[in-house]
Amino acid sequence: MMFDPIKSIQDEAHVKSMDEYRAMYEESIENPERFWGEIAKQFYWKSPPQPGQFLQYNIDVRKGPVSIKWMDGAITNICYNVLDRNIEKGLGENVAFYWEGNEPGDEAKITYNDVLRETCKIANVLKAKGVQKGDRVCIYLPMVPYLVYAMLACARIGVIHSIVFGGYSSAALGERILDAKAKVLITADGVFRATKLINLKEIADGALKICESKNHEVDHCIVLQHLTGPENGPNDNDPPAKRPCHKLQVVWNDKRDVWWHNVVKNVSESCDVEWMNAEDPLFMLYTSGSTGKPKGVLHTVAGYMLYTATTFKYTFDYKPGDVYFCTADIGWITGHSYVVYGPMANGATSVLFEGVPTYPDPSRFWTIVDKYRVNSFYTAPTAIRALMKAGDDIVKKSSRNSLRILGTVGEPINPEAWLWYHKVVGENKCAIVDTFWQTETGGHVLTPLPGCTPTKPGSATFPFFGIIPKILDDNGKEIEGAGEGYLVFTKPWPGIMRTVYGNHERYETTYFKKFEGYYCTGDGARRDEDGYLWVTGRIDDMLNVSGHLLSTAEIESALIEHPAVVEAAVVSRPHDVKGEATYCFVTLADGHTFDENLVKELKIKVRSKIGPFASPENIQEAPGLPKTRSGKIMRRILRKIARGVNEDLGDISTLADPAVIDVLFNKRKSAL
């Protein structure tokens, strides 16, 4: 099934035909300096990129250390480009963000002038507290405008920001603070997610205690008063919060903790920019690793700026005056690239959303779309499937007649959800852009362009400019034409990560050693007879649950911490809403019984170690696991058991004990 571009979109699009796309794509591959050099001219440079130094790289580990540099030696600042440059162009009073809080009616309108003023104030606070260029600041905040101010403040003064999603536990937050060796933590008192109250300060305090126990002390903790009123805080002069929640109590450390609103009272509303080399670090963002230890994906200033700005412009066919709504949390890469940096680099107006899609009812997204006359909407297949279940009538109560572009992100979208999105939400009048990319890629690498690409439901279609995808078999041989295998890329693009923070060897091993000379995504893909690319999901030991990439090793590590568990193995199974769900096999120590109480305790263990979003969907007792004679767990067998498919098990001749398969199939019902 093929959907041609919608003519009303095509007529006004940046790229109006596949011939035009192919010409631009060819130039981006054959002459990247000219292609990206023209784009670079849109931005402000203290010292512009020099000819002949636009791209230097080695991604073949056989030829030496992996090294990627774009525009090295050029001098700029991304905060200046997303704020000062736009204000100088006359956009100061344009709305940067319409903020929608957890509760309908809890809202704010924030201009570019507002963002610059508040960004400069908190940047000056950080400088006054001794934070300098190259230092790390950890940010653990809800989806409020202050999160944008904090990250842009870091970028303004050359500080590396590490944003941690507000759903993570104390243990997970502490691990990330320790790895980054952060000097400052910025957090909030608490947040409501729908009707659930989350004490962020309590979680942060727990993380800081973990850091102290491992000989790392954070110098300062800046606390945003998001929920508590004055009677809850340590200072009687504190102003009441907009959404007072007197059930939330804040524990205070006078030597370390300060209220955000107190420290910004008397600081300047202007702050000089720290001019940065193009290849200076901008931020690190932790993503799950196959070893169980999260890795700090590090992005640099200028290449990331160019790539997010360009992908945003072309993928969403952005025009001045458009209103754009990405539902992602800034704690994930989608929020970094397509809530903050990409849209703001284009001077766009966006919706910043604190809530959840089903609160107070499943019409929330569509109400917001109508309220702000949203033109481009970007969300995850998980959310789409959840809203499908709520029924078409809820969607049809809204007009949605402002919508032009509908995007998906986070995982491959199944064709049924794609078609519902197109027919019910878009009423057959919107372009669907099914984007594939990763934390590591910085921005879209496979995506349709709204005005030119004929789309197929479930296919990410073709590469973005500068991207050369290949499909390889297990032996690293390229598959020509139609076929399925490992998705890899050759030749770096500006937005690609530069290293794993503090561990370049892990960077090389994870992404470049499996197939020498290629960046390995860890995902499988299929190319059809028309050349369309279909991402089939993770090949390695990773899970994609509701758009959150999780490490099986990280979940297994949490399960084994329980005294009843001596061994654990985690795989995925298909889930109608989440895309994938975690299915856990646990082998118990002698003297322990597998029952509902143990299952509950194990789920709590994972929630506390990683976060609620990682909570296992199913836990099954496994008296033994299918292992080879060398002791390697055969996870493909466990995936069959999780799915209830007792056929086509493949070669099991290397199993040490084939009888364990029948035992596990017989016990499967206990997990359902």
XYZ file of C-alpha atoms in Angstrom:
672
model
C 0.000 0.000 0.000
C 1.486 3.328 -1.092
C 0.400 6.872 -0.167
C 1.464 9.653 -2.501
C 2.318 13.115 -1.103
C -0.730 15.292 -0.475
C -0.824 17.958 -3.169
C -1.629 20.888 -0.859
C 1.468 20.026 1.189
C 3.604 19.259 -1.841
C 2.877 22.599 -3.522
C 4.333 24.555 -0.581
C 7.018 22.096 0.553
C 10.749 22.725 0.871
C 11.327 19.587 -1.244
C 8.575 19.061 -3.796
C 9.603 15.910 -5.675
C 11.674 12.761 -5.392
C 13.904 14.099 -8.174
C 14.625 17.176 -6.058
C 15.261 14.966 -3.018
C 17.660 12.744 -4.969
C 19.616 15.746 -6.246
C 19.990 17.195 -2.746
C 20.814 13.790 -1.318
C 23.489 13.150 -3.931
C 25.139 16.496 -3.201
C 25.083 15.789 0.557
C 26.945 12.522 -0.081
C 29.305 13.579 -2.857
C 30.130 17.051 -1.574
C 29.263 17.310 2.136
C 31.394 20.440 2.568
C 29.361 22.358 0.010
C 26.010 20.954 1.200
C 26.529 21.565 4.927
C 28.619 24.678 4.283
C 25.605 26.409 2.744
C 23.492 25.433 5.756
C 26.205 26.671 8.139
C 25.883 30.159 6.642
C 22.455 30.479 8.313
C 24.120 30.532 11.740
C 26.355 32.947 13.605
C 30.057 32.087 13.828
C 32.635 34.000 15.812
C 35.083 32.253 13.494
C 33.456 30.465 10.527
C 34.285 26.964 9.253
C 37.318 26.929 6.976
C 37.377 25.288 3.538
C 39.130 21.949 3.553
C 38.544 21.409 7.277
C 34.828 20.735 7.184
C 35.014 17.003 7.819
C 37.852 14.827 9.090
C 37.145 11.301 10.226
C 38.150 7.699 10.673
C 35.479 5.121 11.543
C 37.529 2.064 10.592
C 39.095 0.649 13.770
C 41.678 -1.176 11.648
C 43.159 2.200 10.693
C 43.404 3.611 14.215
C 41.172 5.238 16.849
C 37.692 6.274 15.752
C 37.619 10.054 15.348
C 34.944 12.293 13.835
C 35.308 16.070 13.502
C 33.000 18.490 11.735
C 34.112 22.112 11.241
C 36.877 21.674 13.826
C 38.397 25.062 14.660
C 35.254 27.055 13.869
C 33.955 29.057 16.844
C 30.275 29.483 17.776
C 27.757 28.966 20.593
C 24.484 27.073 20.220
C 22.658 29.108 22.878
C 23.562 32.306 21.038
C 22.235 30.810 17.815
C 18.897 29.642 19.206
C 18.254 32.791 21.262
C 20.318 35.934 20.537
C 20.437 35.320 16.776
C 16.659 34.910 16.587
C 16.039 37.968 18.739
C 18.385 40.017 16.543
C 16.249 38.879 13.581
C 13.201 40.448 15.243
C 11.700 37.315 16.799
C 12.092 38.389 20.438
C 8.369 38.733 21.113
C 7.486 35.598 19.170
C 6.296 32.725 21.317
C 9.000 30.129 21.849
C 6.803 27.832 23.956
C 3.203 27.431 24.920
C 3.525 25.504 28.162
C 0.756 23.077 29.121
C 0.978 21.751 32.664
C -0.292 18.494 34.067
C -3.671 20.067 34.849
C -5.706 21.600 32.018
C -5.700 25.369 32.457
C -2.233 25.335 33.986
C -0.459 27.164 31.177
C 2.044 29.824 30.196
C 3.166 31.688 27.100
C 6.943 32.196 26.890
C 8.611 34.414 24.277
C 12.168 34.210 22.993
C 12.941 37.318 25.055
C 11.612 35.534 28.148
C 13.771 32.479 27.497
C 16.908 34.585 27.031
C 16.283 36.567 30.207
C 15.678 33.496 32.381
C 18.518 31.565 30.749
C 20.989 34.354 31.491
C 19.863 34.569 35.120
C 20.420 30.900 35.904
C 23.660 30.933 33.872
C 24.933 33.718 36.111
C 23.950 31.700 39.176
C 25.962 28.716 37.923
C 28.978 30.941 37.276
C 28.687 32.451 40.747
C 28.762 28.937 42.184
C 32.082 28.241 40.498
C 30.866 26.262 37.497
C 33.245 26.688 34.555
C 33.575 25.682 30.926
C 33.838 21.896 30.622
C 32.239 21.174 34.018
C 29.159 18.938 34.166
C 25.755 19.891 35.541
C 23.074 17.250 36.060
C 19.454 18.331 35.501
C 16.571 16.320 36.980
C 13.439 18.368 36.337
C 9.875 17.884 35.129
C 8.688 19.231 31.783
C 8.601 22.875 32.749
C 10.142 25.942 31.052
C 12.861 26.008 33.724
C 14.260 22.812 32.239
C 14.810 24.675 28.954
C 16.391 27.606 30.795
C 18.756 25.302 32.680
C 20.004 23.400 29.637
C 20.455 26.552 27.551
C 22.238 28.230 30.471
C 24.747 25.394 30.475
C 25.211 25.693 26.711
C 25.663 29.454 27.030
C 28.609 29.210 29.426
C 30.242 26.115 27.952
C 29.091 23.693 30.635
C 28.151 20.133 29.634
C 24.574 19.324 30.621
C 23.439 15.846 31.564
C 19.648 15.673 31.730
C 18.137 12.688 33.509
C 14.522 11.721 32.858
C 12.337 12.477 35.878
C 11.043 8.899 35.998
C 14.400 7.455 37.024
C 15.043 6.165 40.544
C 17.620 7.391 43.071
C 19.959 4.556 42.106
C 19.776 5.340 38.388
C 20.129 9.103 38.952
C 23.046 8.573 41.330
C 24.843 6.348 38.845
C 24.570 9.039 36.170
C 25.750 11.824 38.495
C 28.739 9.693 39.508
C 29.729 8.815 35.953
C 29.527 12.462 34.862
C 31.222 13.695 38.064
C 28.655 16.498 38.080
C 29.379 19.517 40.278
C 25.778 20.763 40.482
C 22.368 19.087 40.488
C 19.294 21.056 39.409
C 16.017 19.475 40.465
C 12.513 20.338 41.710
C 10.471 19.681 44.817
C 8.019 17.424 43.012
C 5.709 16.842 40.099
C 2.307 15.339 39.390
C 2.013 12.814 36.576
C -1.739 12.638 36.110
C -2.877 12.100 39.735
C 0.370 10.530 40.936
C 2.597 12.695 43.107
C 6.355 12.185 42.640
C 8.733 13.612 45.247
C 11.658 14.530 42.993
C 13.627 16.145 45.818
C 13.416 12.959 47.874
C 14.645 10.915 44.882
C 17.441 13.436 44.299
C 18.463 13.310 47.977
C 18.678 9.539 47.716
C 20.896 9.857 44.652
C 23.185 12.335 46.390
C 23.578 9.978 49.351
C 24.672 7.251 46.937
C 27.213 9.668 45.437
C 28.553 10.578 48.885
C 28.942 6.898 49.764
C 31.177 6.563 46.705
C 33.287 9.634 47.513
C 31.690 12.093 45.132
C 29.986 15.112 46.638
C 27.849 17.451 44.554
C 28.704 21.027 45.524
C 25.262 22.574 45.068
C 21.671 21.445 44.581
C 19.379 24.077 43.042
C 15.718 23.258 43.721
C 12.812 24.575 41.664
C 9.683 25.229 43.720
C 7.149 23.631 41.406
C 4.538 22.294 43.833
C 5.127 23.289 47.440
C 3.724 26.375 49.094
C 5.594 28.425 51.728
C 4.426 26.329 54.661
C 6.302 23.326 53.240
C 9.600 25.028 52.477
C 12.408 25.950 54.835
C 12.021 29.705 54.345
C 8.912 31.609 55.443
C 9.582 34.211 52.767
C 9.236 31.727 49.932
C 6.431 32.647 47.528
C 3.572 30.178 47.145
C 3.862 27.824 44.208
C 1.364 28.056 41.387
C 0.112 24.549 42.130
C 0.479 24.170 45.929
C 0.638 20.613 47.174
C 0.850 20.624 50.936
C 1.170 16.831 51.081
C 4.679 17.171 49.689
C 7.334 17.724 52.327
C 10.817 18.877 51.353
C 13.871 17.840 53.354
C 16.533 20.543 53.287
C 20.326 20.570 53.500
C 21.349 24.146 54.317
C 24.938 23.552 53.242
C 23.974 22.377 49.773
C 20.364 23.161 48.838
C 19.077 26.496 47.501
C 15.726 27.498 46.022
C 15.900 28.529 42.380
C 13.685 31.591 42.919
C 15.886 32.828 45.748
C 19.216 32.572 43.950
C 18.003 34.348 40.789
C 16.447 37.315 42.646
C 19.310 39.768 42.328
C 21.357 38.467 39.402
C 21.842 40.159 36.041
C 19.482 39.390 33.188
C 22.366 39.376 30.715
C 25.230 36.918 30.508
C 28.214 36.866 28.202
C 28.496 33.918 25.857
C 31.361 31.441 26.146
C 32.533 30.970 22.573
C 33.065 27.307 21.800
C 35.057 25.279 19.333
C 32.742 23.412 16.971
C 33.943 20.116 18.466
C 33.630 21.120 22.135
C 31.153 18.940 24.082
C 27.584 20.230 24.311
C 25.838 17.538 26.354
C 25.909 13.932 27.395
C 22.776 11.830 27.578
C 22.813 8.438 29.209
C 21.356 5.520 27.327
C 21.127 1.907 28.407
C 24.104 -0.283 27.578
C 24.256 -3.991 26.866
C 26.660 -4.418 29.807
C 24.041 -3.076 32.198
C 26.033 0.116 32.851
C 24.484 3.175 31.168
C 26.740 4.982 28.737
C 27.057 8.739 28.395
C 26.487 9.505 24.719
C 28.390 12.718 24.034
C 27.367 15.264 21.394
C 29.336 18.315 20.339
C 28.290 21.877 19.613
C 28.276 22.728 15.914
C 27.567 19.475 14.080
C 24.633 18.733 16.374
C 23.316 22.289 15.877
C 23.393 22.011 12.086
C 21.888 18.539 12.041
C 18.980 19.113 14.431
C 18.120 22.410 12.759
C 18.159 20.841 9.296
C 16.284 17.655 10.143
C 13.613 19.675 11.942
C 13.174 22.027 8.980
C 12.876 19.333 6.311
C 11.230 16.433 8.168
C 8.433 18.623 9.530
C 8.525 20.961 6.513
C 8.696 23.842 8.975
C 7.610 27.308 7.823
C 7.765 30.519 9.888
C 4.517 30.862 11.818
C 3.929 27.116 12.193
C 3.036 25.781 15.632
C 4.740 22.515 16.470
C 3.955 19.995 19.228
C 6.382 17.238 20.212
C 5.037 15.237 23.155
C 8.432 13.851 24.229
C 10.097 14.498 27.568
C 13.308 16.529 27.344
C 14.933 13.808 29.466
C 15.144 11.736 26.268
C 17.018 12.595 23.063
C 13.768 13.419 21.242
C 13.202 16.237 23.707
C 16.755 17.529 23.297
C 16.670 17.546 19.502
C 13.012 18.169 18.687
C 11.602 20.075 21.644
C 14.520 22.435 22.247
C 17.512 22.683 19.926
C 16.043 21.866 16.494
C 12.864 23.960 16.757
C 14.569 26.909 18.469
C 17.361 26.959 15.884
C 14.579 27.621 13.362
C 12.870 30.266 15.514
C 9.840 28.000 15.848
C 6.897 28.140 18.233
C 6.410 24.865 20.130
C 4.130 23.322 22.723
C 5.927 22.161 25.883
C 3.810 19.497 27.557
C 4.143 18.361 31.173
C 1.218 15.956 31.309
C 0.337 12.510 30.036
C -1.805 11.752 26.958
C -4.702 10.155 28.848
C -5.157 12.685 31.673
C -7.690 13.945 32.540
C -9.031 11.943 29.587
C -7.722 10.583 26.259
C -8.719 13.757 24.401
C -5.855 15.771 25.936
C -3.583 15.807 22.880
C -6.370 16.746 20.504
C -7.641 19.481 22.821
C -4.139 21.001 22.844
C -3.871 20.697 19.053
C -7.086 22.707 18.653
C -6.213 25.194 21.393
C -2.934 26.293 19.803
C -3.778 25.525 16.171
C -0.917 23.015 15.959
C 0.409 22.339 12.443
C 2.948 19.571 13.146
C 2.471 16.862 15.772
C 5.165 14.377 16.830
C 4.583 11.463 19.202
C 5.438 7.814 19.850
C 3.689 4.719 18.456
C 3.045 3.693 22.076
C 0.903 6.790 22.596
C -0.827 6.286 19.262
C -1.778 2.701 20.139
C -3.020 3.721 23.588
C -5.212 6.419 22.039
C -6.478 3.997 19.403
C -7.830 1.844 22.221
C -9.725 4.835 23.595
C -11.783 4.903 20.405
C -12.280 7.099 17.354
C -15.103 9.161 18.875
C -12.760 10.875 21.345
C -10.548 12.029 18.488
C -13.475 13.180 16.380
C -14.744 15.506 19.110
C -11.855 17.805 18.117
C -11.447 19.518 14.761
C -7.661 19.046 14.233
C -8.089 21.038 11.040
C -4.821 22.916 11.612
C -2.749 19.734 11.351
C -0.539 19.255 8.309
C 2.254 16.901 9.453
C 1.975 13.874 11.768
C 5.223 12.322 12.970
C 6.168 9.158 14.853
C 9.294 8.508 16.914
C 10.856 6.030 19.318
C 10.273 2.649 17.706
C 8.985 1.168 14.434
C 5.256 1.795 14.055
C 3.025 -1.104 13.088
C 0.982 -0.564 9.892
C -2.367 -0.732 11.754
C -1.401 2.179 14.020
C 0.045 4.093 11.034
C -3.223 3.759 9.133
C -5.321 4.818 12.143
C -3.063 7.843 12.648
C -3.464 8.763 8.987
C -7.186 8.120 8.599
C -8.637 9.058 11.995
C -6.261 11.678 13.405
C -5.172 13.156 10.084
C -8.442 12.515 8.244
C -6.389 11.506 5.183
C -5.191 15.108 4.811
C -1.867 14.965 6.695
C 1.547 13.683 5.722
C 2.927 10.942 7.989
C 6.657 11.095 8.759
C 7.794 7.852 10.385
C 11.266 8.759 11.661
C 14.040 6.357 12.619
C 16.973 7.599 14.661
C 18.766 7.067 17.977
C 20.267 8.947 20.909
C 23.583 8.288 19.206
C 22.619 9.721 15.800
C 21.495 13.085 17.204
C 18.658 13.422 14.715
C 16.631 11.653 12.037
C 18.618 9.285 9.820
C 15.750 7.571 7.976
C 12.586 9.538 7.285
C 10.094 10.531 4.608
C 9.964 14.185 3.590
C 6.328 15.405 3.617
C 6.220 17.048 0.208
C 7.958 14.444 -1.881
C 8.134 10.927 -0.421
C 5.453 8.356 -1.292
C 5.000 6.494 1.994
C 4.273 2.908 2.978
C 2.670 2.272 6.398
C 5.388 1.052 8.762
C 8.372 1.985 6.582
C 10.889 4.704 7.509
C 11.389 4.971 3.714
C 14.715 6.579 2.734
C 17.833 8.173 4.266
C 18.055 11.807 5.292
C 20.707 14.004 3.677
C 24.232 12.842 4.437
C 23.198 9.340 5.541
C 24.423 6.213 3.721
C 22.580 3.137 5.014
C 23.697 -0.404 4.274
C 22.279 -3.793 5.213
C 24.812 -6.466 6.172
C 24.527 -10.156 6.857
C 26.027 -11.901 9.923
C 29.405 -12.060 8.199
C 29.484 -8.350 7.393
C 28.759 -8.854 3.702
C 26.577 -6.170 2.126
C 23.125 -7.309 1.018
C 22.262 -5.752 -2.333
C 18.660 -5.147 -3.357
C 15.819 -6.648 -1.350
C 16.893 -8.410 1.821
C 17.118 -8.272 5.597
C 20.024 -7.964 8.023
C 21.926 -5.527 10.232
C 21.315 -1.811 9.644
C 24.606 0.088 9.483
C 25.782 3.468 8.221
C 28.963 4.484 6.483
C 30.433 7.993 6.370
C 29.549 10.166 9.389
C 26.947 12.948 9.400
C 27.185 16.131 11.515
C 24.882 14.931 14.320
C 26.583 11.620 15.098
C 27.853 11.130 18.661
C 31.596 11.640 19.127
C 32.325 9.302 22.043
C 31.053 7.638 25.199
C 31.923 10.035 27.980
C 35.058 8.849 29.749
C 35.248 5.582 27.796
C 36.251 5.910 24.144
C 37.123 2.215 23.989
C 33.509 1.338 24.811
C 32.387 3.713 22.059
C 34.531 1.918 19.512
C 33.547 -1.550 20.729
C 29.805 -0.824 20.843
C 29.400 0.962 17.527
C 32.360 0.304 15.224
C 34.004 -3.063 15.936
C 31.195 -5.449 15.024
C 31.441 -4.413 11.386
C 34.735 -2.649 10.713
C 34.311 0.527 8.687
C 30.639 0.964 9.608
C 28.576 2.523 12.385
C 26.399 -0.337 13.669
C 22.954 0.739 14.886
C 22.196 -2.525 16.704
C 18.918 -2.643 14.772
C 17.820 -4.935 12.017
C 16.277 -3.672 8.796
C 14.679 -4.945 5.645
C 14.901 -3.373 2.211
C 11.974 -4.152 -0.051
C 11.903 -4.479 -3.820
C 11.191 -0.717 -4.148
C 14.207 0.225 -2.047
C 12.146 1.218 1.008
C 13.730 0.555 4.398
C 11.788 -1.129 7.206
C 13.407 -1.134 10.657
C 12.684 -4.476 12.322
C 13.912 -3.701 15.855
C 16.858 -4.424 18.123
C 19.150 -7.295 17.223
C 21.332 -7.114 20.333
C 20.241 -7.550 23.938
C 18.191 -4.381 24.147
C 14.469 -3.712 24.513
C 12.391 -0.826 23.264
C 9.499 -0.438 25.709
C 7.167 2.477 25.018
C 10.002 4.226 23.210
C 12.403 3.766 26.154
C 15.514 1.821 25.181
C 16.323 -0.590 28.004
C 19.213 -2.944 28.557
C 18.343 -6.560 29.348
C 21.537 -6.713 31.414
C 20.433 -3.717 33.492
C 17.083 -5.370 34.315
C 18.726 -8.719 34.992
C 21.165 -7.046 37.365
C 18.272 -5.541 39.328
C 16.449 -8.899 39.556
C 19.533 -10.759 40.775
C 19.924 -8.302 43.653
C 16.898 -9.966 45.255
C 18.130 -12.704 47.630
C 15.676 -15.229 46.170
C 17.088 -14.982 42.639
C 20.296 -16.701 41.585
C 19.981 -16.168 37.856
C 17.795 -14.077 35.537
C 17.316 -13.679 31.810
C 15.217 -10.976 30.172
C 13.799 -10.926 26.653
C 11.035 -9.053 24.893
C 7.620 -10.054 23.673
C 5.240 -8.086 21.452
C 2.795 -5.770 23.243
C -0.256 -4.114 21.666
C 0.400 -0.740 23.302
C 4.051 -0.649 24.370
C 5.434 -2.221 21.206
C 7.649 -4.477 23.282
C 7.221 -5.675 26.856
C 9.771 -7.226 29.192
C 9.450 -10.945 29.892
C 11.708 -12.128 32.711
C 12.874 -15.647 33.592
C 14.178 -16.106 37.145
C 15.919 -19.088 38.706
C 15.405 -19.228 42.472
C 17.812 -20.093 45.248
C 17.041 -23.150 47.347
C 14.415 -22.561 49.995
C 12.518 -19.846 48.110
C 9.028 -20.153 46.622
C 7.798 -18.556 43.409
C 4.499 -16.804 44.247
C 2.622 -13.534 43.816
C 4.479 -11.878 46.668
C 7.852 -12.646 45.112
C 6.687 -11.362 41.714
C 5.553 -8.138 43.372
C 8.877 -7.752 45.185
C 10.843 -8.313 41.983
C 8.831 -5.705 40.105
C 9.401 -3.229 42.929
C 13.117 -4.052 42.798
C 13.336 -3.167 39.107
C 11.230 -0.036 39.583
C 13.463 1.202 42.404
C 16.710 0.315 40.636
C 15.844 1.722 37.200
C 12.429 3.388 37.198
C 8.697 2.609 36.878
C 8.861 2.519 33.060
C 11.199 -0.521 33.293
C 8.833 -2.588 35.455
C 8.584 -6.145 34.039
C 5.377 -7.083 32.294
C 5.807 -10.812 32.996
C 7.993 -12.800 35.388
C 8.284 -16.575 35.006
C 9.991 -19.133 37.209
C 12.807 -20.942 35.411
C 14.228 -23.974 37.245
C 16.878 -23.892 34.522
C 17.728 -21.784 31.484
C 18.487 -23.015 27.955
C 22.285 -22.816 27.773
C 24.929 -24.027 25.403
C 27.649 -26.294 26.717
C 29.859 -23.237 27.032
C 27.265 -21.628 29.334
C 25.761 -19.054 26.930
C 22.024 -18.496 27.336
C 20.135 -19.096 24.081
C 17.879 -16.062 24.156
C 16.187 -16.897 20.875
C 14.675 -19.913 22.657
C 13.499 -17.695 25.524
C 11.893 -15.312 23.028
C 9.925 -18.223 21.562
C 8.772 -19.230 25.064
C 7.790 -15.641 25.916
C 5.669 -15.552 22.759
C 4.231 -19.045 23.348
C 5.587 -20.325 20.040
C 6.620 -23.965 20.491
C 7.786 -24.549 16.933
C 10.610 -23.576 14.595
C 13.034 -23.483 17.521
C 15.997 -23.819 15.215
C 19.161 -25.757 15.979
C 19.173 -26.872 19.619
C 21.948 -29.430 19.265
C 24.349 -27.255 21.243
C 22.060 -27.074 24.275
C 23.480 -28.663 27.397
C 19.979 -29.785 28.499
C 17.282 -29.650 25.769
C 14.661 -30.931 28.249
C 14.623 -27.515 29.936
C 12.636 -26.131 26.971
C 9.552 -28.236 27.745
C 9.816 -27.350 31.437
C 9.791 -23.650 30.619
C 6.879 -23.930 28.190
C 4.899 -25.800 30.867
C 5.605 -23.090 33.443
C 4.804 -20.235 31.050
C 1.202 -19.918 32.209
C 2.408 -18.851 35.673
C 3.746 -15.622 34.174
C 0.585 -14.619 32.295
